[in-house]
XYZ file of C-alpha atoms in Angstrom:
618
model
C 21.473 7.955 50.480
C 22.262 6.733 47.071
C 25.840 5.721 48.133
C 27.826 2.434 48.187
C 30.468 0.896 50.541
C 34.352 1.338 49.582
C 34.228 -2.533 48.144
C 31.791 -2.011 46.002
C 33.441 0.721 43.975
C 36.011 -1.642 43.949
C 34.791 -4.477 42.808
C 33.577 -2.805 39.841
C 36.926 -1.354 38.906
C 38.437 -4.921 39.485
C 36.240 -6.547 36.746
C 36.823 -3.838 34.466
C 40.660 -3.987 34.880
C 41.111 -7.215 34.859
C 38.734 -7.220 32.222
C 40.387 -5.146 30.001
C 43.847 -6.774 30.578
C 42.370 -9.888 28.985
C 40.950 -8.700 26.445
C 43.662 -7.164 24.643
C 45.532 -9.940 23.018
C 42.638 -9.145 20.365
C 43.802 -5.800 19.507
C 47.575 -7.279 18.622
C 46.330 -9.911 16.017
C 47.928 -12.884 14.250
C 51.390 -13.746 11.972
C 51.340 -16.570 9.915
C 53.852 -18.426 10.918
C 54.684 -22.084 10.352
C 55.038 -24.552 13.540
C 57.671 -27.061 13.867
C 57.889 -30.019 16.133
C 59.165 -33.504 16.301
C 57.343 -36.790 16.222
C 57.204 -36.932 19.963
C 55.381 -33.063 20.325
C 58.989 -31.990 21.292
C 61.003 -28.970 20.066
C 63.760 -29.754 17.425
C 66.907 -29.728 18.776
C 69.649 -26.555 18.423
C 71.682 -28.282 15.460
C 68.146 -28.671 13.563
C 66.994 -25.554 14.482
C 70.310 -24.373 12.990
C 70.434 -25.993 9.899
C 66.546 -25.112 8.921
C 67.802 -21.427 9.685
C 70.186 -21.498 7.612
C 68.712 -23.156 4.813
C 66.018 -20.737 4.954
C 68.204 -17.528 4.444
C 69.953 -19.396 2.021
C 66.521 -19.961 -0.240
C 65.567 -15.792 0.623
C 62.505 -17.022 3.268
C 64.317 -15.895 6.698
C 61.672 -15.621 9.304
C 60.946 -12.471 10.963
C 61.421 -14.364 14.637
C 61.917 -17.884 15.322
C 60.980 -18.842 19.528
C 60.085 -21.629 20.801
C 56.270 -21.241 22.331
C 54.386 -23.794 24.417
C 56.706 -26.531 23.523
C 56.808 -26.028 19.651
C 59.269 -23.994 17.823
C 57.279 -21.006 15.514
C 59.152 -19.461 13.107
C 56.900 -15.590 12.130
C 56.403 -14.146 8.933
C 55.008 -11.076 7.482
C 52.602 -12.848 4.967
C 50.793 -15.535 3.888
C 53.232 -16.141 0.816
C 56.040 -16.091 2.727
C 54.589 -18.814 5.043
C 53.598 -21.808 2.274
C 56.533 -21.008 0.166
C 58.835 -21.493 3.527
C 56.728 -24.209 5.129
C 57.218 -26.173 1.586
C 60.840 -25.845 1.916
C 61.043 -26.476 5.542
C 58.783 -29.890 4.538
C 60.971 -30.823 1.416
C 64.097 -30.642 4.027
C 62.747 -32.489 7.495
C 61.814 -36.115 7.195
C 58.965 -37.705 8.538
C 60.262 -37.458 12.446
C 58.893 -34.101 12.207
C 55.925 -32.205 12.194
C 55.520 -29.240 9.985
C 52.489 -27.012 10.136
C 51.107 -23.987 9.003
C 49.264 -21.791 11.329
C 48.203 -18.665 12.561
C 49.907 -17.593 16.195
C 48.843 -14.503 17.964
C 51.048 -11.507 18.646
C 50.313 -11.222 22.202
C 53.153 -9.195 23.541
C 55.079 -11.240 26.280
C 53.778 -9.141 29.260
C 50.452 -10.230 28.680
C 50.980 -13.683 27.747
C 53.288 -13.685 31.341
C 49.651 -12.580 32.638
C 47.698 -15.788 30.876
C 46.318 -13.541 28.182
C 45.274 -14.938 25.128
C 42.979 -13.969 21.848
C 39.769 -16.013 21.301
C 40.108 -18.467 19.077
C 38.280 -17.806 15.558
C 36.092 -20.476 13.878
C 36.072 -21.850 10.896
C 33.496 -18.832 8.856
C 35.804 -16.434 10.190
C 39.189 -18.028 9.872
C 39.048 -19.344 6.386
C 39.842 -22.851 5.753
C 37.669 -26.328 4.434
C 34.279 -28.575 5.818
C 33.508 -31.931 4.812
C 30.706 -34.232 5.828
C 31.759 -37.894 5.536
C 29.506 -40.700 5.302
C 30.506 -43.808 6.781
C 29.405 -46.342 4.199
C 28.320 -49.479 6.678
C 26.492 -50.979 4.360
C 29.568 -51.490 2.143
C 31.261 -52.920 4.883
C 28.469 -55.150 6.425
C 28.566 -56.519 2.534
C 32.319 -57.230 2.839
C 31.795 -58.695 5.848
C 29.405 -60.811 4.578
C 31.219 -62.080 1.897
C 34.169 -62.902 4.290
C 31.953 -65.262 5.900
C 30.478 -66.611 2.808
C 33.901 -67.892 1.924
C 34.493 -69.290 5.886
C 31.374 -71.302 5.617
C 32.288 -72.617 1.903
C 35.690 -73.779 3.815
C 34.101 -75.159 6.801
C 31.191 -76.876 4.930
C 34.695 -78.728 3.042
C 36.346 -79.246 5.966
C 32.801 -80.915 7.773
C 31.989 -82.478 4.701
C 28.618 -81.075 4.485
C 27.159 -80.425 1.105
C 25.007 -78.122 0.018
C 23.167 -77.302 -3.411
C 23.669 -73.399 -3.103
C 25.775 -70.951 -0.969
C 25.172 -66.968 -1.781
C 25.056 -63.737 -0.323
C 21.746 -61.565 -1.398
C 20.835 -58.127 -2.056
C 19.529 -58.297 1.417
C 22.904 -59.007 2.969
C 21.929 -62.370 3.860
C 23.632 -65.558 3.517
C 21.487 -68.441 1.564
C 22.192 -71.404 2.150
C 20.195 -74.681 0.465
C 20.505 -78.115 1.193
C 18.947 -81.297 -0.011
C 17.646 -82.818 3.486
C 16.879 -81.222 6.593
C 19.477 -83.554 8.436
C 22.229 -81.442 6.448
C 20.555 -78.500 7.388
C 20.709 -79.286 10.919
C 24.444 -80.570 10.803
C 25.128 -77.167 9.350
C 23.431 -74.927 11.620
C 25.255 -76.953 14.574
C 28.989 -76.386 12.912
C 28.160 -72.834 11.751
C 26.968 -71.605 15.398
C 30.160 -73.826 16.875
C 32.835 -71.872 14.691
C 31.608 -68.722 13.480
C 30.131 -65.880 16.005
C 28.090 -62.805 15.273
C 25.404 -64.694 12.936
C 21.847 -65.126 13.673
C 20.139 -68.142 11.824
C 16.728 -68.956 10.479
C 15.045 -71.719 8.059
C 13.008 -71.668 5.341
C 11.999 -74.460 3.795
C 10.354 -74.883 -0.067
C 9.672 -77.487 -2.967
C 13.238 -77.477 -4.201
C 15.390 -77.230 -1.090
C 15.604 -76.934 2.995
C 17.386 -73.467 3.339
C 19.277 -71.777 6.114
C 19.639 -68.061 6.182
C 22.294 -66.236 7.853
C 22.009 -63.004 8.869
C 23.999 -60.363 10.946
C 23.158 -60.504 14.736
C 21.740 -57.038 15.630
C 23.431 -56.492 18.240
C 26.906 -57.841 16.604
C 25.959 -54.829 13.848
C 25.055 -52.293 15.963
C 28.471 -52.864 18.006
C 30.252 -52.994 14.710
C 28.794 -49.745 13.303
C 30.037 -48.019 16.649
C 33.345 -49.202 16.313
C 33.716 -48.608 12.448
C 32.292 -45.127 13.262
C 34.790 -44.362 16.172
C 37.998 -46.467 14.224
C 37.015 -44.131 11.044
C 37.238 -40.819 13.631
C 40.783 -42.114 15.085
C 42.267 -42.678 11.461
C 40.683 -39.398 10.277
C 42.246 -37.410 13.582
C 45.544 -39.450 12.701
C 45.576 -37.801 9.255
C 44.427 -34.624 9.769
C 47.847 -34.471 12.268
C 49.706 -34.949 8.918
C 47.946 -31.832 7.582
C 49.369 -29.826 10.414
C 46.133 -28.210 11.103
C 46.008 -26.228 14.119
C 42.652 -26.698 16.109
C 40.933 -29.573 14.061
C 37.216 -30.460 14.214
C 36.603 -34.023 14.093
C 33.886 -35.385 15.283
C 30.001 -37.734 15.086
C 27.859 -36.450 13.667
C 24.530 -38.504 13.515
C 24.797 -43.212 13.771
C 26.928 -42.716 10.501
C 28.555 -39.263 9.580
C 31.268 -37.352 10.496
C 32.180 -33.692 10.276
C 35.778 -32.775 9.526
C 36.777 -28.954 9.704
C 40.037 -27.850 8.936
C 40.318 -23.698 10.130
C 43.627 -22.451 7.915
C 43.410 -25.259 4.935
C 43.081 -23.590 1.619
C 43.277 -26.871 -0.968
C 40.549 -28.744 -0.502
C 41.951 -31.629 -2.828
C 45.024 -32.218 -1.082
C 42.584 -32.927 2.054
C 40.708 -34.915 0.670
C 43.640 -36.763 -0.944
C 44.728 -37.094 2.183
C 41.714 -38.055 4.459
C 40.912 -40.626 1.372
C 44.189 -42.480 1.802
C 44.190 -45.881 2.491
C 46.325 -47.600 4.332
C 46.659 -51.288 4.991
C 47.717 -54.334 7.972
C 48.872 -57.194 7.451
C 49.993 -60.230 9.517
C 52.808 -62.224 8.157
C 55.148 -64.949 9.228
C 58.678 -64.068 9.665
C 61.435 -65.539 7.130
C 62.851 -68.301 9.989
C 65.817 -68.924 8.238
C 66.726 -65.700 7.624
C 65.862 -64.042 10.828
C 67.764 -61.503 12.445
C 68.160 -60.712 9.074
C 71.867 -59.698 8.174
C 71.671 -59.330 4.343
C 71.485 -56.363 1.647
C 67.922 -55.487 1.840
C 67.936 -54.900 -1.815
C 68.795 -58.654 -2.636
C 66.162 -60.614 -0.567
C 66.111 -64.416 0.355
C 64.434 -66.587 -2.050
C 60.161 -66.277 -0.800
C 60.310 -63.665 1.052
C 60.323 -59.555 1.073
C 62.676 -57.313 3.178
C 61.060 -54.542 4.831
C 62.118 -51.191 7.051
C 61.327 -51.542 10.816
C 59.832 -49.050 12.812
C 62.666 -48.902 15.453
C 65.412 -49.618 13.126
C 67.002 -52.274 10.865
C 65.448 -54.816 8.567
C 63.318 -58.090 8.573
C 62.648 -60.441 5.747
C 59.101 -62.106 5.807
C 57.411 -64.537 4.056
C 55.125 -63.659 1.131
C 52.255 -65.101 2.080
C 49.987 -63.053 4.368
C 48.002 -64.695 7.124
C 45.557 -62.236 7.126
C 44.893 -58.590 6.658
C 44.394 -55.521 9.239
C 40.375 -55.518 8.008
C 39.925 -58.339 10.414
C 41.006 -56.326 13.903
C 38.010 -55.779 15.344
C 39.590 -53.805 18.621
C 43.249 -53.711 20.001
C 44.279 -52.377 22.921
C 46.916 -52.246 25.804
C 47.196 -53.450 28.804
C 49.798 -55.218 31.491
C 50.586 -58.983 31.930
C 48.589 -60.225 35.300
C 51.777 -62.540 35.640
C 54.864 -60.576 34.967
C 53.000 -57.454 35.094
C 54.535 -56.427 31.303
C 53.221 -54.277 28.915
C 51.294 -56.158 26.299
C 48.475 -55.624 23.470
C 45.118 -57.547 23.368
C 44.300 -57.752 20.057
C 40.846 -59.504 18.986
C 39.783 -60.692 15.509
C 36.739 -60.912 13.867
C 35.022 -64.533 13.793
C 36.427 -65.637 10.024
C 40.053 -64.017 11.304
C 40.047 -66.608 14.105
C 38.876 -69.219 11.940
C 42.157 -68.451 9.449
C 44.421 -67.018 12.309
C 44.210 -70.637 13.927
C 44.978 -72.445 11.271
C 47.781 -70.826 10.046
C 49.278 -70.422 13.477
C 48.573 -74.103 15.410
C 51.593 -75.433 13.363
C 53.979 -72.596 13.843
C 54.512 -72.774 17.421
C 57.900 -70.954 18.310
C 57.885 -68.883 15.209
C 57.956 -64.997 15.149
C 54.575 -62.816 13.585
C 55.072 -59.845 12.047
C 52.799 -56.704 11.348
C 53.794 -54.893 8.245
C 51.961 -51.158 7.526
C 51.588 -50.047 3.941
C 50.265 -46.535 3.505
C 50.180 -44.330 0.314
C 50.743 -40.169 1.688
C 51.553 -37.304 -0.177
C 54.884 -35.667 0.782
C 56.604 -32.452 -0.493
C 60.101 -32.731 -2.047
C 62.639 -30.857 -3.641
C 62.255 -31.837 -7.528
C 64.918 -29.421 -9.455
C 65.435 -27.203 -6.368
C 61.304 -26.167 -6.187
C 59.228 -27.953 -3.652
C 56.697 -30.460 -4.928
C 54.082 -32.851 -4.144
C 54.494 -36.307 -4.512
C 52.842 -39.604 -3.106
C 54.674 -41.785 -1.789
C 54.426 -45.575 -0.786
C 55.642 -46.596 3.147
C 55.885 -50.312 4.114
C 57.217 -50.703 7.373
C 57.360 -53.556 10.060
C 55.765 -52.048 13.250
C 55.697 -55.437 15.926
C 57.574 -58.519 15.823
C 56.487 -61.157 18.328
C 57.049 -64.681 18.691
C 54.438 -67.065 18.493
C 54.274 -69.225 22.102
C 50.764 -70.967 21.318
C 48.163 -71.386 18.816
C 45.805 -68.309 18.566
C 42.491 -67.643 17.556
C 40.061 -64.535 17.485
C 41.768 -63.251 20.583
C 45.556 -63.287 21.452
C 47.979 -61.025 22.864
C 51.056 -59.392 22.064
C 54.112 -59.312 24.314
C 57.879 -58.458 24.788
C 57.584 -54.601 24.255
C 59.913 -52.280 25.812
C 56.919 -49.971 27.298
C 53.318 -49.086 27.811
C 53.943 -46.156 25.690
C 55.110 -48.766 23.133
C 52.089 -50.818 23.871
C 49.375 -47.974 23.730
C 51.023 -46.772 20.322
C 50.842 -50.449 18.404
C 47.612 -50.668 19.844
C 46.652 -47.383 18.332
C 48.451 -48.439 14.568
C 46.388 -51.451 15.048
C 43.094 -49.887 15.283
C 43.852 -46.890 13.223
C 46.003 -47.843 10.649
C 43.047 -48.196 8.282
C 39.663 -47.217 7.662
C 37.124 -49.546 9.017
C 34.517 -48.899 6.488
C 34.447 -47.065 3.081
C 34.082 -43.471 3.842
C 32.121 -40.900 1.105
C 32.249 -37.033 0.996
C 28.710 -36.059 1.198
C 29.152 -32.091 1.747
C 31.991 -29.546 1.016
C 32.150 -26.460 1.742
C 35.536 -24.110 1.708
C 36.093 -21.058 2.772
C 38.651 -18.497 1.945
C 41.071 -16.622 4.585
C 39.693 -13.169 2.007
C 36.131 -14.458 2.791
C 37.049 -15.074 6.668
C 38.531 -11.887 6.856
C 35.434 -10.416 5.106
C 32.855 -12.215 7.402
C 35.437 -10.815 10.211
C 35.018 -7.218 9.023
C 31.327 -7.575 8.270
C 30.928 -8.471 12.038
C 33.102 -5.912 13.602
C 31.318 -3.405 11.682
C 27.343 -4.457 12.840
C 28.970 -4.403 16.537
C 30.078 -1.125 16.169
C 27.277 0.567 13.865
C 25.004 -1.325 16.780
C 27.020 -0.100 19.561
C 27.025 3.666 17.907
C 23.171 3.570 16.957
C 22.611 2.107 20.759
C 25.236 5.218 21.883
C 23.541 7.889 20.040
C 19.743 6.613 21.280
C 20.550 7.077 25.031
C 22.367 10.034 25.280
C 19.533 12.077 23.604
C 16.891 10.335 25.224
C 18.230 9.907 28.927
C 21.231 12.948 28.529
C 23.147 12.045 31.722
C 21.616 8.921 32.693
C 22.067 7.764 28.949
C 25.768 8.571 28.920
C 26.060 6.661 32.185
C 24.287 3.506 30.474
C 26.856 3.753 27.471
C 29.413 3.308 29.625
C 28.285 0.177 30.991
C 27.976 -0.803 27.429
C 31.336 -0.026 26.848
C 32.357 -2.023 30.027
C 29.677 -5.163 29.167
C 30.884 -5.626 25.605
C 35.112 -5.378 27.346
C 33.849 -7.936 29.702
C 32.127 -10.298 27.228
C 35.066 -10.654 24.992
C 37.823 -11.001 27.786
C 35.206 -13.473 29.499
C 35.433 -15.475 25.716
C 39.495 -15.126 25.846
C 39.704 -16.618 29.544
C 37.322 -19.283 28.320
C 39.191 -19.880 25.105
C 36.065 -19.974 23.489
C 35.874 -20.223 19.393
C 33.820 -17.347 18.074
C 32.087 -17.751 14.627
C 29.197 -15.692 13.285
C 26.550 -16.699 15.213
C 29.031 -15.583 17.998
C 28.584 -12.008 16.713
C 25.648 -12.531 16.139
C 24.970 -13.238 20.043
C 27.279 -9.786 21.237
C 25.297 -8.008 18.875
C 21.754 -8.954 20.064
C 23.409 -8.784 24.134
C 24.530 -5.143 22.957
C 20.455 -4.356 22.685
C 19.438 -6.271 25.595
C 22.296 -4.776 27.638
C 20.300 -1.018 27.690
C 17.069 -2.620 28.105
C 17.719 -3.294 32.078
C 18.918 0.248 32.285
C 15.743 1.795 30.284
C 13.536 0.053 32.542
C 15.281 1.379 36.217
C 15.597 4.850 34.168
C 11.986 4.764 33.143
C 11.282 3.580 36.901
C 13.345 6.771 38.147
C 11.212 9.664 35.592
C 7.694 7.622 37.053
C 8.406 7.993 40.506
C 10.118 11.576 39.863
C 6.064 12.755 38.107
C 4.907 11.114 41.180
C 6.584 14.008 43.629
C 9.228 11.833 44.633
C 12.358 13.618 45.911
C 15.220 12.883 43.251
C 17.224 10.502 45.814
C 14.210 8.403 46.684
C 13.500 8.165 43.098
C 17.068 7.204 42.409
C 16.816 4.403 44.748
C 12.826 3.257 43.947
C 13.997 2.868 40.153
C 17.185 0.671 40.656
C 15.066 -0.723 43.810
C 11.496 -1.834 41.689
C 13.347 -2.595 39.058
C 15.652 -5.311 39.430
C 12.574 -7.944 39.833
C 11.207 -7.257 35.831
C 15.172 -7.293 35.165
C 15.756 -10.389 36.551
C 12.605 -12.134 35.604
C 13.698 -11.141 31.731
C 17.154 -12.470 31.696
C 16.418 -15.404 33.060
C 13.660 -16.221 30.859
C 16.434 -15.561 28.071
C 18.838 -17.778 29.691
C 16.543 -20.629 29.801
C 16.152 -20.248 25.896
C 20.183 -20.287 25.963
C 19.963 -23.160 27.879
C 17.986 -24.803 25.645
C 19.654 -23.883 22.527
C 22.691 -24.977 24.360
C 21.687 -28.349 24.861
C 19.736 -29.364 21.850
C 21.569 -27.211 19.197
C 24.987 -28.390 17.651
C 28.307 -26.287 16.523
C 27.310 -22.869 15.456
C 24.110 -22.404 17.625
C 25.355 -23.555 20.550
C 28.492 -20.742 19.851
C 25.154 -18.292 20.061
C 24.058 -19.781 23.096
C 27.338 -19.031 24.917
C 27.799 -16.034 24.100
C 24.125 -15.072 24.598
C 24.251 -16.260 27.974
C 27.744 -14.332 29.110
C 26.275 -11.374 27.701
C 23.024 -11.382 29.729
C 25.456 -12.043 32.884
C 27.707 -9.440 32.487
C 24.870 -6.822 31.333
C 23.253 -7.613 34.648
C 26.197 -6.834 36.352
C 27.064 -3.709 34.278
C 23.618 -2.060 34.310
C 22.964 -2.691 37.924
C 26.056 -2.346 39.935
C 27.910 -0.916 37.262
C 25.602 2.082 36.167
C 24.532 2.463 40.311
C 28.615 3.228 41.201
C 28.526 5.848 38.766
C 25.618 7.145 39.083
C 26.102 7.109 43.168
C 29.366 8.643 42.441
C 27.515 11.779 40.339
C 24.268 12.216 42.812
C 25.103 10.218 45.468
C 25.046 11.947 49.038
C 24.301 15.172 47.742
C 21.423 17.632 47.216
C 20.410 18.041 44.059
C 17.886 20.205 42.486
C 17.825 19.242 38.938
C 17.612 15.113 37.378
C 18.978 15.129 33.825
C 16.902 12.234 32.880
């Protein structure tokens, strides 16, 4: 009796092997290093790996190791110091074709990483680094919006030849509109719901005028919330790539916020200088005379500008915009159902088709360009130290020629790609923010006050784990040092469960191994308590060794999954940090399940099992 089959045995020394294995990337710990890459996520090439080498031992900041690791090139130090001061340098050197980041890469020794072995990741409270809560100001940019179509129906009303006594926008984000007769009314409301979409109209009428009011359609704002949201999120992810961050947070929060976390960051003001930049789109017609241009770009054609392309060279367009990047309301890639080409479908908002018609019905055969301004801060060498400097970019990113007149919707074609198309269609939607954007929480943390919250949480597991230890052997001698064991083997499981999973721990994460440490000894106090009952009651010892893991696995089972509902719950209905506690609440209770009841049985099978024994130490 009391004894289990070969696989069994087994199994159990499986888990805890394999187990073990991968947990111990988070014995070996992390070098700050800094993380090198080009603009297309690929690994510099030898000559520019060569040169940054050298320049490095030149300035004193040799690396310890420089590798190239999951398709980046890492270059190790010993400190934190010795990181910024090299990843300045390294920044003040590369241009903009690369990417230079500071991070933090684990140690792992080769074997293990050969074996899929990682460290967990660590969050943000135990990592250091900054949080921001953004809101997305829509009511700012339902106002501009409004205003843009206060100024389309002023044109329009010219170009109709309707007049009107008054034509404002009100607190209420209305248009007001008065007229002397109702037959003007009525020839306005027919020309505004011909040529301008996304308006819902109503009349009023008192002793002084007939009026018309204009307001947003609901479902127009609703769909232009969403997209200002989600534009806002893509430009934010696009600039938080310029910080270099490793392992971002950027997502909705809420209709209207946004949380931003940044794990390594440790000046808040150059991310928010950065996640506050603006950047700009504008539509312009090419200089026709002058195109390819040929000339010094420093000594441009008479009414126009000369500005860098994107792949090269240099085009001279014509001063005068056609209309600004504010008025995309979605772009986005796609193929030619004709010639099957690449192309981008770009549509306008209603007062950009309005002005993107006119301009363009009488330039048939001419070429459009898009030109990108941005402001971003840079590092350069200023008297051989690194420094911080902002920096304006214009650049031409599409040229395309015009083959008919377009309006709110129109395509882009002749590119060399769909990667080309899917990346102007990306610049197009994200190469500024939809709506006005205002920091509404900060909170930074420091890598000493990480590293703090890290030490404060390795010590409760371990004074927990100790108090737990100490408990059980006095009160269960044997038995108890059988059910610290399993301890030992649940809390090895839990953590190299979290490493497989590449899950982020964070304090509540502690939190949860902590409270799965008590509930871990619980199972086994009930099946020991089980075993003394039925031992009082005359039972021999190996019927009473069987009886108590026997009787009580039902109360066991019945507990943990009543806790894993509430993990469930939390789970589903909590956000960041609680549903970190759920997860590792709920791999706790399933590996101290399988710990304290196969686990504890193997070895306590292995101790009593299949033999007489005249004396329980329990």
């Amino acid at each position: 009796m009391n004894r289990y089959p070969l696989w069994k045995y087994l199994l159990v020394v499986a888990v805890l092997v394999v187990g073990g294995l991968f947990a111990l990337p988070n014995l070996f710990g992390e070098d700050p290093s800094v993380v090198i890459t080009t603009g297309d996520d690929e690994v510099p090439s030898e000559e520019v790996q060569s040169d940054v080498l050298s320049f490095l031992e030149e300035e004193g900041y040799k690396p310890l190791s420089a590798e190239v690791l999951e398709g980046q090139w890492v270059l190790r130090y010993g400190s934190t110091d010795e990181q910024m001061r090299a990843s300045d340098l390294i920044s003040a050197k590369l241009d903009r074709d690369y990417s230079v980041a500071m991070t933090l890469v684990p140690s792992t020794p080769q074997w293990l990483r050969a074996l899929g072995a990682e460290p967990m990741f660590l969050g943000l409270d135990l990592r250091g680094g900054v949080h921001f809560l953004l809101q997305v100001d829509i009511d700012a940019m339902v106002g501009e919006t409004m205003e843009g179509h206060q100024q389309d129906i002023r044109t329009l009303f010219r170009e109709e030849r309707i007049r009107f006594s008054a034509l404002e926008v009100t607190d209420e984000q209305q248009i007001r509109m008065a007229f002397v007769d109702s037959e003007l009314r009525e020839r306005a409301r027919s020309a505004l719901e011909e040529h301008i979409d996304g308006l819902a109209y109503s009349e009023e009428t008192n002793e002084d005028a007939y009026l018309l009011i204009a307001s947003m359609d609901e479902e127009e704002l609703q769909e232009m919330k969403d997209l200002a949201v989600q534009q806002n999120i893509t430009t934010l992810r696009n600039r938080v790539d310029e910080l270099g961050v490793a392992e971002p947070v950027v997502q909705r929060q809420g209709a209207d916020r946004i949380v931003v976390q940044l794990p390594g960051i440790q000046d808040p003001g150059q991310a928010k200088e950065i996640l506050g930049a603006t950047a700009t789109l504008e539509f312009r017609f090419v200089d026709h005379a002058n195109f390819p241009f040929t000339g010094d770009p420093d000594d441009p054609p008479e009414g126009a500008e000369v500005f860098p392309q994107r792949d090269g060279g240099y085009v001279a367009l014509e001063r005068q915009r056609i209309l600004s990047g504010d008025r995309i309301i979605d772009a986005s890639s796609g193929f030619d159902q004709e010639s099957g080409s690449p192309e981008v479908n770009i549509r306008l908002s209603g007062t950009g088709g309005r002005i993107m018609s006119r301009a363009t019905r009488d330039r048939v055969g001419d070429h459009m360009a898009v030109l990108f301004q941005e402001r971003i801060s840079e590092i350069e060498m200023v008297d051989g130290e690194p420094e911080r400097v902002i920096r304006e970019i214009e650049e031409v990113i599409s040229v395309a020629r015009i083959r008919e007149g377009l309006g709110s919707r129109f395509r882009i074609t002749g590119l060399d790609s769909s990667q080309e198309a899917s990346n102007l269609a990306l610049l197009l939607r994200a190469g500024a923010l939809a709506a006005p954007i205002d920091i509404v929480e900060e909170r930074t943390i420091g890598p000493s006050l990480g590293a703090e919250n890290v030490e404060r949480g390795f010590m409760a597991v371990v004074i927990g784990f100790l108090l737990v230890i100490a408990f059980m052997a006095l009160y269960y001698r044997t038995f108890g040092l059988v059910a610290n064991l399993a301890l030992l083997g649940n809390l090895v499981i839990i953590v190299a469960v979290l490493s497989m999973l590449q899950a982020t721990l964070t304090l509540p994460g502690i939190a949860g191994i902590v409270l799965t440490v008590g509930m871990a000894v619980d199972a086994n106090v009930l099946i020991f308590q089980r075993i003394r009952e039925e031992l009082k009651a005359g039972a021999p010892i190996q019927t009473a060794i069987d009886a108590g893991y026997g009787k009580a696995l039902s109360t066991i089972a019945d507990a943990n999954v009543t806790t894993l509902i509430a993990a469930l719950v939390l789970f589903l209905f909590g956000t960041g940090p609680v549903q970190g506690f759920a997860v590792t609440l709920a791999i706790g209770l399933a590996t101290s399940m399988f710990t304290a009841i196969v686990g504890t049985r193997a070895v306590i099978n292995l101790i009593y099992g299949g033999r007489k024994v005249s004396e329980l130490k329990i």
